[in-house]
Coordinates of C-alpha atoms and ligand atoms in Angstrom, one line a residue:
X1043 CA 45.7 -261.8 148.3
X1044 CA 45.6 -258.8 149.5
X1045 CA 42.5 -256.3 150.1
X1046 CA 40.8 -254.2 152.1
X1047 CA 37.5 -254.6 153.9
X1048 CA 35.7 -250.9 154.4
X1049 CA 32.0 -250.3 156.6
X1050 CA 31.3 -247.6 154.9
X1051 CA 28.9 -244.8 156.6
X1052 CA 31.4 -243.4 159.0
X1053 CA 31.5 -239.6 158.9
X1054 CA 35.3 -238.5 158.5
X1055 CA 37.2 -236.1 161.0
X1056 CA 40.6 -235.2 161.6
X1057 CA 44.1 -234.2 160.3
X1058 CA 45.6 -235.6 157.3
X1059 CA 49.3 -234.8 155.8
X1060 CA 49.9 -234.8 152.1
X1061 CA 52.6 -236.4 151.3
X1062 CA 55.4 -235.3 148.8
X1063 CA 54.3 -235.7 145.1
X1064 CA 54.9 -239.0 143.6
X1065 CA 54.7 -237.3 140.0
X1066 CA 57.5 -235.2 141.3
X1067 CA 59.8 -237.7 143.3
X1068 CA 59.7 -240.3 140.1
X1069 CA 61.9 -237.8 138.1
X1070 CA 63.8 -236.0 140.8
X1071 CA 65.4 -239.6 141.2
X1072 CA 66.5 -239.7 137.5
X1073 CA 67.7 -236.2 138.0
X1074 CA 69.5 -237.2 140.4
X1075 CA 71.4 -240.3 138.3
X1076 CA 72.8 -237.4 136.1
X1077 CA 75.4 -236.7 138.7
X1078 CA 78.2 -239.1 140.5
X1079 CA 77.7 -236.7 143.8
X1080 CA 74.8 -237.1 146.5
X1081 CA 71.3 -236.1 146.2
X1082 CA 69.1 -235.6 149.0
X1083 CA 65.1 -235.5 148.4
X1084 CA 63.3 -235.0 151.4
X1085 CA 59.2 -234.9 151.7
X1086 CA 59.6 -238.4 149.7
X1087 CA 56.3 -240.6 150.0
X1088 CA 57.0 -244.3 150.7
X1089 CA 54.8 -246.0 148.0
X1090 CA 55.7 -248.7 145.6
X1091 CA 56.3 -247.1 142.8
X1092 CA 59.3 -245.1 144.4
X1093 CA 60.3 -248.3 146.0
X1094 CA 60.3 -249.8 142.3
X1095 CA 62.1 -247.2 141.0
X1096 CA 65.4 -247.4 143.7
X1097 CA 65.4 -251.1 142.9
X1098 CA 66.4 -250.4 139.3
X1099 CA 69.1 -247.8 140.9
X1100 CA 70.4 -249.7 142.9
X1101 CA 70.5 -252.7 140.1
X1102 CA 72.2 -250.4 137.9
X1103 CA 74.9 -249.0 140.6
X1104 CA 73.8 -246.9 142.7
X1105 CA 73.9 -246.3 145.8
X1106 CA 70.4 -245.8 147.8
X1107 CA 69.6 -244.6 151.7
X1108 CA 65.8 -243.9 152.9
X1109 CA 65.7 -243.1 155.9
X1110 CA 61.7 -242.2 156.7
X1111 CA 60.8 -239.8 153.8
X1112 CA 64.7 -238.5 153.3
X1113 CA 66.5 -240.1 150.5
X1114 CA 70.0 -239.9 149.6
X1115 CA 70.8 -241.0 145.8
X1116 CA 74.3 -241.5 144.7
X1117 CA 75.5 -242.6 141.2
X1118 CA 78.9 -243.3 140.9
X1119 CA 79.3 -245.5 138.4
X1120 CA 76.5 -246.5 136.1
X1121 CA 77.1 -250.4 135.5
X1122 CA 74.4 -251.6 133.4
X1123 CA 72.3 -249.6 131.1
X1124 CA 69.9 -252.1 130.6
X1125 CA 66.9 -251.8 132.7
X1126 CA 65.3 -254.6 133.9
X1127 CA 61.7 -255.7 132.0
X1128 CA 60.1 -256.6 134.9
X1129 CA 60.1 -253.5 136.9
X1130 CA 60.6 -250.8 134.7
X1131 CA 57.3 -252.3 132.4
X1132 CA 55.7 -251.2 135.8
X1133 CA 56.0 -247.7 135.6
X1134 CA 56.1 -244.6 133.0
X1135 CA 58.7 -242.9 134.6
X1136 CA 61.1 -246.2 133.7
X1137 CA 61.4 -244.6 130.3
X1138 CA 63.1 -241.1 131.4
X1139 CA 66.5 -243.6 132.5
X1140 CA 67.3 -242.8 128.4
X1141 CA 69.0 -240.0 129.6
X1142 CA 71.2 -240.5 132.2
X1143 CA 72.7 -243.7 130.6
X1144 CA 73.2 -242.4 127.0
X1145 CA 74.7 -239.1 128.7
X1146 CA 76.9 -241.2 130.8
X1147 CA 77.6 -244.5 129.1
X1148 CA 76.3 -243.5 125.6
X1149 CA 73.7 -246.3 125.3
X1150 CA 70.7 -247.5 127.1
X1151 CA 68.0 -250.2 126.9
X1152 CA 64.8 -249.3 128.5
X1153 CA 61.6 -251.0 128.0
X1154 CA 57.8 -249.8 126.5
X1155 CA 57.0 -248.1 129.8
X1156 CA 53.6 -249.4 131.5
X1157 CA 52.3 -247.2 134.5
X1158 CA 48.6 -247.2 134.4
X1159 CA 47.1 -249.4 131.8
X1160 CA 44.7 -246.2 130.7
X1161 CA 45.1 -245.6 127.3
X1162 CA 47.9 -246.6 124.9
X1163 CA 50.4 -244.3 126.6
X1164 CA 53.0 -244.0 123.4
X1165 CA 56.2 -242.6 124.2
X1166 CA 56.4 -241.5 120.3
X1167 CA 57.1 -237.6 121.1
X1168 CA 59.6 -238.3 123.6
X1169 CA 61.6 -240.5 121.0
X1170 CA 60.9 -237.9 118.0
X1171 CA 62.8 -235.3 120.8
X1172 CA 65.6 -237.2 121.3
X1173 CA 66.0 -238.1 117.7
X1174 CA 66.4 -234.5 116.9
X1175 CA 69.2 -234.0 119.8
X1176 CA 70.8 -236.6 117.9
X1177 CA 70.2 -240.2 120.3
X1178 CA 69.6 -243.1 117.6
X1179 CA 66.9 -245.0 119.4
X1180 CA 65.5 -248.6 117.5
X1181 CA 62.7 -250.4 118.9
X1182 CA 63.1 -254.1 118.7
X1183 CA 60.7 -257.3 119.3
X1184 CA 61.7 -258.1 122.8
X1185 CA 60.1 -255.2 123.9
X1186 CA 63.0 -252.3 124.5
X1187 CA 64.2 -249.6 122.8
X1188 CA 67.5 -249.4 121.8
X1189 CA 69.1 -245.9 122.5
X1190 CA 73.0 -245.0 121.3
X1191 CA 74.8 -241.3 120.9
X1192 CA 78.2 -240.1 121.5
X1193 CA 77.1 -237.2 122.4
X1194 CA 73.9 -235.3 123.0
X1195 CA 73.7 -232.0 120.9
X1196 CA 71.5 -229.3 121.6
X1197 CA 69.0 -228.9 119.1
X1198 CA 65.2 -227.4 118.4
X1199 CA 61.9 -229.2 119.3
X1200 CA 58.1 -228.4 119.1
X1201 CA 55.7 -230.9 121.2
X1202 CA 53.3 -231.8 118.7
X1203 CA 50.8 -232.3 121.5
X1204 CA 51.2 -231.4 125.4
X1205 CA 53.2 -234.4 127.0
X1206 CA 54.1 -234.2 131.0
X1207 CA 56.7 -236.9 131.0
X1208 CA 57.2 -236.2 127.1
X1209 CA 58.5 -232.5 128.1
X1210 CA 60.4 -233.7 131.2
X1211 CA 62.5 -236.3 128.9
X1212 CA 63.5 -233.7 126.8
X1213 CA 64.9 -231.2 129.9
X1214 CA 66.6 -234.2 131.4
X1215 CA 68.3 -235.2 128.1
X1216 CA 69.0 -231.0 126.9
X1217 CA 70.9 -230.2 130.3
X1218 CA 74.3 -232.1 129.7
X1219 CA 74.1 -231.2 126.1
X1220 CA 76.4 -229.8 124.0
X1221 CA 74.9 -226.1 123.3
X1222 CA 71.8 -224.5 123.7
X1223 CA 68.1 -226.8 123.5
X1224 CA 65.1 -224.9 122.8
X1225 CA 61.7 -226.8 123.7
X1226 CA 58.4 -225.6 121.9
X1227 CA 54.7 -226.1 123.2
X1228 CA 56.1 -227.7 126.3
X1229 CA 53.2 -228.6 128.9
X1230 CA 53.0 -226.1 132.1
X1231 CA 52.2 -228.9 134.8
X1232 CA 53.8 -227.5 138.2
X1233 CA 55.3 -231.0 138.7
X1234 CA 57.9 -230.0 135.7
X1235 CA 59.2 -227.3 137.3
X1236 CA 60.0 -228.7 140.7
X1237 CA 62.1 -231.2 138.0
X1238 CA 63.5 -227.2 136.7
X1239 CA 64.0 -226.5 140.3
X1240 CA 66.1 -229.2 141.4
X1241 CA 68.0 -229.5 138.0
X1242 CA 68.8 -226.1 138.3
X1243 CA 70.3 -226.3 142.3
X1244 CA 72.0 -229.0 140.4
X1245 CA 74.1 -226.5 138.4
X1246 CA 71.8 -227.3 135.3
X1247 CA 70.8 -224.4 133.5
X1248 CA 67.3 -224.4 132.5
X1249 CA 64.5 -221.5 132.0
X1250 CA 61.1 -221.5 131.4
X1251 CA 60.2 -219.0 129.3
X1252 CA 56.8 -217.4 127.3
X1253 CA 54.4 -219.2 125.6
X1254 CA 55.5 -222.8 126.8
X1255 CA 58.6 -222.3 125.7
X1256 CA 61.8 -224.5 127.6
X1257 CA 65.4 -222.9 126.8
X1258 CA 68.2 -224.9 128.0
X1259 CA 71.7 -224.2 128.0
X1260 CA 74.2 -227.4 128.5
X1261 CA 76.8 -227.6 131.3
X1262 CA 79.5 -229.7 131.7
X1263 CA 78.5 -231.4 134.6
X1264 CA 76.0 -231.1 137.2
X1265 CA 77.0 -231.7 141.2
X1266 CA 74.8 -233.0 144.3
X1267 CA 71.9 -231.1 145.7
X1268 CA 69.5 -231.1 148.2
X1269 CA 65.8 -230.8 147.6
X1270 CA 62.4 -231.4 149.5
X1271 CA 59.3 -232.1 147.0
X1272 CA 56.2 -230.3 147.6
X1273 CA 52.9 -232.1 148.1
X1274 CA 51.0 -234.0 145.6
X1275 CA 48.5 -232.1 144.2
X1276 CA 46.4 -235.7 143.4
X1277 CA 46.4 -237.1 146.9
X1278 CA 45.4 -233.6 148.4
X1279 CA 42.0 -233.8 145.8
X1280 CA 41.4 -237.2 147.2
X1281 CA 41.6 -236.2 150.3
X1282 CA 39.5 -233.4 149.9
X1283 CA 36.8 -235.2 148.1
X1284 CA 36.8 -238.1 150.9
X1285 CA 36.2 -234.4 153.1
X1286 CA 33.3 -233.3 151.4
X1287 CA 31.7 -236.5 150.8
X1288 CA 31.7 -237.8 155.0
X1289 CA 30.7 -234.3 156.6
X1290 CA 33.7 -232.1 156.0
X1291 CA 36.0 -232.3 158.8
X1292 CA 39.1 -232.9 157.7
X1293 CA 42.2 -230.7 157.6
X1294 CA 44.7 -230.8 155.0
X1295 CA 48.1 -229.9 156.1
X1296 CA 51.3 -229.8 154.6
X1297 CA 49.8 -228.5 150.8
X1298 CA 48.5 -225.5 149.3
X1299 CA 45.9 -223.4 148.0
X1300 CA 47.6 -222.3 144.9
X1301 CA 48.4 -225.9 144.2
X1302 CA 44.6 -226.8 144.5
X1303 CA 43.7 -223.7 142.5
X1304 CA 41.7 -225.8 139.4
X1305 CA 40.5 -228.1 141.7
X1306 CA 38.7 -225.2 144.0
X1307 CA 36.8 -223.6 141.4
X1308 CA 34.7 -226.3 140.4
X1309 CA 34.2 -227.6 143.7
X1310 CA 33.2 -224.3 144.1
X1311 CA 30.3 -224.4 141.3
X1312 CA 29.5 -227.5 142.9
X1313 CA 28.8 -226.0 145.8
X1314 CA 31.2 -226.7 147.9
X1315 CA 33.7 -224.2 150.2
X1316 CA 36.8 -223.8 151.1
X1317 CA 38.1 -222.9 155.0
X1318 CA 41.8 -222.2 155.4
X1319 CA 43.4 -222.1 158.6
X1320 CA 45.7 -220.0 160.0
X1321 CA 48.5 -222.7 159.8
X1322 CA 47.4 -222.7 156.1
X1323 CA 45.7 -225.9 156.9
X1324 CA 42.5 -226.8 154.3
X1325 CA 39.1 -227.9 154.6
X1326 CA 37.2 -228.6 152.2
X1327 CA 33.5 -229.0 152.8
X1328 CA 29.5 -228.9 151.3
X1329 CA 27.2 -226.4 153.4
X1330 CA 24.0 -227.2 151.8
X1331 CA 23.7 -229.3 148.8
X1332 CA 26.2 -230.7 145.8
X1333 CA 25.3 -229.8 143.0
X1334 CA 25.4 -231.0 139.5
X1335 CA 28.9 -229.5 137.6
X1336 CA 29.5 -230.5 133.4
X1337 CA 33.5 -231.0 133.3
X1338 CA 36.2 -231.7 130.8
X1339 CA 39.6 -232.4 131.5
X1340 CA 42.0 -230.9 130.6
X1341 CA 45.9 -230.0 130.8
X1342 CA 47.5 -227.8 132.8
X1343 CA 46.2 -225.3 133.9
X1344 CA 42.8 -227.0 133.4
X1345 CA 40.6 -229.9 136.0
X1346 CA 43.1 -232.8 135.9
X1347 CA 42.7 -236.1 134.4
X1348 CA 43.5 -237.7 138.1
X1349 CA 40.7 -236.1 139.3
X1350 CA 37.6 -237.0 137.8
X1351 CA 37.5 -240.6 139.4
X1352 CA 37.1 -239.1 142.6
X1353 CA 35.3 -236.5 141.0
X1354 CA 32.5 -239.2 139.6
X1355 CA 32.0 -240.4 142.9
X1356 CA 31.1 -237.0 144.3
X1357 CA 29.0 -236.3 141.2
X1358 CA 26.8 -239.6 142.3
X1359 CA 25.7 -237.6 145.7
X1360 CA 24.3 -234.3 143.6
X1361 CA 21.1 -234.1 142.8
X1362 CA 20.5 -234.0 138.8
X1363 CA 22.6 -234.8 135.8
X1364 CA 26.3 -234.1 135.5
X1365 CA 29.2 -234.9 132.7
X1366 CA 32.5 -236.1 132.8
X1367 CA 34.3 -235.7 129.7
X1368 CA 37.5 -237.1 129.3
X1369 CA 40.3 -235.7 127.2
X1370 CA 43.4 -236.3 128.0
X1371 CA 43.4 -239.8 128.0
X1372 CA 41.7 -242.5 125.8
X1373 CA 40.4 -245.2 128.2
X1374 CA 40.2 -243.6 131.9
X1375 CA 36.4 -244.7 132.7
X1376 CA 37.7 -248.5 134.4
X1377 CA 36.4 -247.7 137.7
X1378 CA 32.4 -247.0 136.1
X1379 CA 31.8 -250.7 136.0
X1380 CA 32.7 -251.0 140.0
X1381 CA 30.7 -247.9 141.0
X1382 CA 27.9 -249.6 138.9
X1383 CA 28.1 -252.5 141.0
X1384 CA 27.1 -249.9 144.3
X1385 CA 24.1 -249.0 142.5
X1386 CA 25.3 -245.6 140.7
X1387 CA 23.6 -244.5 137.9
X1388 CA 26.4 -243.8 134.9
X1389 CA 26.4 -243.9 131.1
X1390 CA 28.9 -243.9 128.7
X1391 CA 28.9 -242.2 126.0
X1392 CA 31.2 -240.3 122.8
X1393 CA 30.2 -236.6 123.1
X1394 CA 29.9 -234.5 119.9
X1395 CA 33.4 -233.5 119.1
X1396 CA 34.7 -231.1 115.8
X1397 CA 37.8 -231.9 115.5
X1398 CA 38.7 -235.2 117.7
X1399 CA 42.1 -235.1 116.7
X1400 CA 42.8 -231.8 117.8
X1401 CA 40.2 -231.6 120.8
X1402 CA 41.6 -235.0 122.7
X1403 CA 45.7 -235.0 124.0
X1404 CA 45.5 -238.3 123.2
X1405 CA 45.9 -240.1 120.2
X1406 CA 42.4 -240.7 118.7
X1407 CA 43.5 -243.0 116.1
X1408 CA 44.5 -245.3 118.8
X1409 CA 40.5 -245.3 119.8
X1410 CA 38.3 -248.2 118.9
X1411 CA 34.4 -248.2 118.3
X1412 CA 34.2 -249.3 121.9
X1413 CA 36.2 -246.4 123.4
X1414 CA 34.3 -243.8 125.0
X1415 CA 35.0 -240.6 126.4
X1416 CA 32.9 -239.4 128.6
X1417 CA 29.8 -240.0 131.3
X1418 CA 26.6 -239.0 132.1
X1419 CA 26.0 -239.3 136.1
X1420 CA 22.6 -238.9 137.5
X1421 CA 22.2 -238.9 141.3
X1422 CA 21.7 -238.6 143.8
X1423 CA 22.3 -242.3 144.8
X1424 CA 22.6 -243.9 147.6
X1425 CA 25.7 -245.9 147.1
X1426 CA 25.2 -249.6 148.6
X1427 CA 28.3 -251.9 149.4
X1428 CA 29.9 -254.6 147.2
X1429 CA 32.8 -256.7 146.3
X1430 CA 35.3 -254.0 144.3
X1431 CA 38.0 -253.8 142.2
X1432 CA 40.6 -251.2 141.4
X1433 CA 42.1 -251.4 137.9
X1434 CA 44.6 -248.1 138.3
X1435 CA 46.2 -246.3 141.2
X1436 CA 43.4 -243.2 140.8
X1437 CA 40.4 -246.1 139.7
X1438 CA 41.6 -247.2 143.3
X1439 CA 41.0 -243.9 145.2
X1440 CA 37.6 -243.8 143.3
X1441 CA 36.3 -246.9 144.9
X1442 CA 37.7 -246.5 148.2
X1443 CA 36.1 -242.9 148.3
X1444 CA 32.5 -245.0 147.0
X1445 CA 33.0 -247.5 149.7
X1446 CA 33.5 -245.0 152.7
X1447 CA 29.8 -243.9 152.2
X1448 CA 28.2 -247.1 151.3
X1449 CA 26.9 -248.5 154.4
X1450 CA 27.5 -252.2 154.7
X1451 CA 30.3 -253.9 154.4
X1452 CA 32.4 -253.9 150.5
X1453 CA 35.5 -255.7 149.9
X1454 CA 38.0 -254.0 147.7
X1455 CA 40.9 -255.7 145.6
X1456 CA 43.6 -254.6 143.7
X1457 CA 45.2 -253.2 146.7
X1458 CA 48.7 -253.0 144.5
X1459 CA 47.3 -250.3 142.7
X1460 CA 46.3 -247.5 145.6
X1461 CA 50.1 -248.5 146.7
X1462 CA 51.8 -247.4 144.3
X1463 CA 50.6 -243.7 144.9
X1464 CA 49.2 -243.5 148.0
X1465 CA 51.5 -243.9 151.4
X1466 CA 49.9 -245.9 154.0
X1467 CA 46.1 -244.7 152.5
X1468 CA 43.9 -247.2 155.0
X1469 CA 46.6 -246.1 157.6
X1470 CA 45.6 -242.6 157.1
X1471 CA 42.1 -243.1 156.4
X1472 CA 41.3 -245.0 159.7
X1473 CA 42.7 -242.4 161.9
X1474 CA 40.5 -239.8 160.0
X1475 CA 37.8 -242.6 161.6
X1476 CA 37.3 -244.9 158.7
X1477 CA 36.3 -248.3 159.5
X1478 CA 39.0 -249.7 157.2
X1479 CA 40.8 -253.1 157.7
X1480 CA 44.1 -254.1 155.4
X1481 CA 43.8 -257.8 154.6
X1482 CA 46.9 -259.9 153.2
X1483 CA 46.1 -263.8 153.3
Ligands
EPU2878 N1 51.1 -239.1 124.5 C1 51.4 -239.5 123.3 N2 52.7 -239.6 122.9 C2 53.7 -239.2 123.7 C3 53.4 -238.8 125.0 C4 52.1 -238.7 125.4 O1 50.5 -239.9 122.5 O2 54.9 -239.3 123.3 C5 49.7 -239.1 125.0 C6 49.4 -240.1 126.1 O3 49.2 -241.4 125.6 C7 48.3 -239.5 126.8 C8 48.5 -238.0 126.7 O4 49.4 -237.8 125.6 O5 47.1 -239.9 126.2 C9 49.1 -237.3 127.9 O6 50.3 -237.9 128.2 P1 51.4 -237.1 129.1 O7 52.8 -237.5 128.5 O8 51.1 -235.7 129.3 O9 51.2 -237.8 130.5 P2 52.0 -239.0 131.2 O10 53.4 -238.8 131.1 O11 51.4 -240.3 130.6 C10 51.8 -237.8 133.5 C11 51.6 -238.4 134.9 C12 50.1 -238.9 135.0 C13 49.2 -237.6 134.8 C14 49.5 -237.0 133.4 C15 48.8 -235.6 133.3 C16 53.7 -239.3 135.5 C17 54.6 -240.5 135.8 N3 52.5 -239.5 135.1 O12 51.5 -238.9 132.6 O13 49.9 -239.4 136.3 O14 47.9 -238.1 134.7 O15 51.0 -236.7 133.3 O16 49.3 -234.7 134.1 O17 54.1 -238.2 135.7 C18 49.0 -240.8 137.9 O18 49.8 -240.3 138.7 O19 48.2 -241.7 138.3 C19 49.2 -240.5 136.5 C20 48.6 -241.3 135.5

């Protein structure tokens, strides 16, 4: 079993580069099965989930080369549009293959995505969209939906709620479309436009308009490109909170202020600072004190749902009570039971709320009386080692962050989790001067 074995207590110093944006690299790869020419991605993190992702590729055709972090995609011929169960239950971004195999082969047969297990995670939006560009899709017992069209036409569609991956299915499936797609309410997050971006050097034509509003006018054909992903906005908080938290010397290259923009302001209220370099490098540090901060996430632009793991952990070091309200999605508090178990002083509980079906992203019918949304975090503590789990790729960064300043030794598994978003994290950690082992027995 894998795991990893941190002494926690070190203080942290150093360079770090942020790798290319999973949340980015997941979709440029379906963009890229919309064309039989080559597609290059460069700034491509090697983590599981990308590894996942070329498997089912390469099982259905194509043609994959990685060579470091520069990837060259090429889709002839689609041979199977049925994914396989196994892998594609792994991940969410499994369930954006509906396009490029109903606009190529005018079928597919794509699992119930997993990802994370944080909330029920429906897909229902992104079928209600493709419904209205005219894709039949069924969902039957063995677990996959069943998608058929002859042709995609362009057609109307207003998000009921924001959706990320929701808003990126529908731009993948408009841009081969016969006629002119108009998208309503679609979320902002930058990660969809780099998806715009590369679509767009693909000869798609796509515009973001006013008021969240997507219009998409249908080509023929789109052609090979070349694209490098910028840096993930999620690995450069980490990083930044493991900064602040073990005496804030470390140097963020290869990311960017205006990427970090959400992220700064409340570390900013909690007293922390910001020092950028004139390579553009950042550091992100705490001059005197952290102090207590009250946030709710939100979507884009607002404090991010992958945040407030990390988040919690440097909430435990301020002295006084702070809250973590969770909006976004239902069942994101996993990792409170481990930091628990280091002594940290958190409660659950269901802040008052108007109108919960409005306020929350998710859907709070899927809630049950045990659900809660938010926690109350009293510190400071002095976190204390212990044997760990992580339960989702962000839960993982939480505990590793609690483990580097518990002194003593804690044991952390789960390991599979932190790899599918984070590229060579104890690597990266230790040579910021972590005392970090990898175990796999
Ligand atoms: N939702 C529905 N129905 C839908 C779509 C979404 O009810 O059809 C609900 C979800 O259940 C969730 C909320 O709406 O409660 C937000 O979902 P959204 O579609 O916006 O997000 P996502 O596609 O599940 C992506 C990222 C997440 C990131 C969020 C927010 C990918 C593959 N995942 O998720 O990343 O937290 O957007 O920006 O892009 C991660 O990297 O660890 C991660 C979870």
């Amino acid at each position: 079993m894998k795991k990893y074995i941190v002494n926690g207590g070190n203080n942290l110093s150093g360079e770090v580069t942020i790798c290319g944006a999973k949340n980015v690299v997941l979709k440029a790869i379906v963009a890229a099965c919309l064309t039989r020419d080559e597609v290059i991605l460069n700034n491509v993190p090697q983590i599981s989930d990308v590894h996942y992702m070329l498997e089912m590729v390469k099982g259905f055709g194509g043609s994959v080369d990685q060579e470091g972090s520069r990837l060259t995609i090429k889709v002839s011929e689609i041979t199977s549009t049925k994914l396989p169960l196994e892998t594609a239950a792994k991940m969410r971004a499994s369930s954006l293959f509906f396009a490029p195999f109903v606009l190529r082969m005018g079928e597919a047969q794509i699992p119930n995505p997993g990802g994370d297990r944080i909330g029920a995670r429906r897909i229902d939006m992104h079928i209600d969209g493709l419904n209205k560009l005219g894709v039949t899709i069924e969902y039957k017992d063995d677990g996959f939906f069943y998608a058929a069209a002859q042709k995609i036409e362009g057609a109307s569609y207003k998000f009921k709620k924001n959706t990320h991956t929701g808003t990126e299915q529908m731009i993948l499936a408009s841009v081969l479309a016969r006629g002119e797609t108009l998208l309503e309410n679609c979320a902002l997050e930058p990660e969809i436009d780099e998806l715009i971006e590369l679509l767009n050097l693909m000869g798609a034509n796509v515009r973001r308009e006013e008021n969240r509003v997507i219009r998409i006018l249908g080509v023929e054909s789109l052609h090979g490109a070349e694209y490098t992903i910028k840096s993930d906005r999620n690995e450069a908080v980490t990083f930044a909170i493991a900064s602040a938290l073990t005496g804030g010397n470390i140097w963020l290259k290869n990311t960017s202020v205006d990427l970090l923009k959400e992220f700064t302001q409340e570390f900013e209220k909690a007293g922390g600072k910001l020092e950028i370099n004139e390579n553009n490098d950042l550091r992100f540090y705490i001059e005197d004190r952290i102090l207590p901060t009250n946030v709710t996430t939100e979507i884009y632009p607002g404090f991010m749902t992958d945040w407030q793991g990390p988040w919690c952990v440097l909430m435990t070091q301020a002295e006084g009570e702070s809250v973590i309200h969770e909006a976004i999605y239902e069942d994101r508090f996993q990792y409170v039971n481990e930091l628990k178990k280091m002594g940290a002083d958190i409660e659950l509980f269901n802040p008052q709320v108007e109108n919960p079906n409005e306020f929350y992203n998710f859907n709070y019918d899927d809630c049950t009386s045990d659900t809660r949304h938010a926690i109350k975090i009293k510190g400071k503590t002095n976190l204390k080692n212990a044997v760990l789990t992580m339960h989702d790729l962000r839960a993982g960064a939480t505990v590793v962050l609690a483990a580097l300043i518990a002194p003593g030794e804690s044991v952390i598994y789960g390991i599979d989790q932190i790899e599918r978003g984070y590229e060579r994290f104890d690597e990266r950690l230790k040579k910021l001067g972590a005392n970090i082992k990898y175990i796999d027995e």
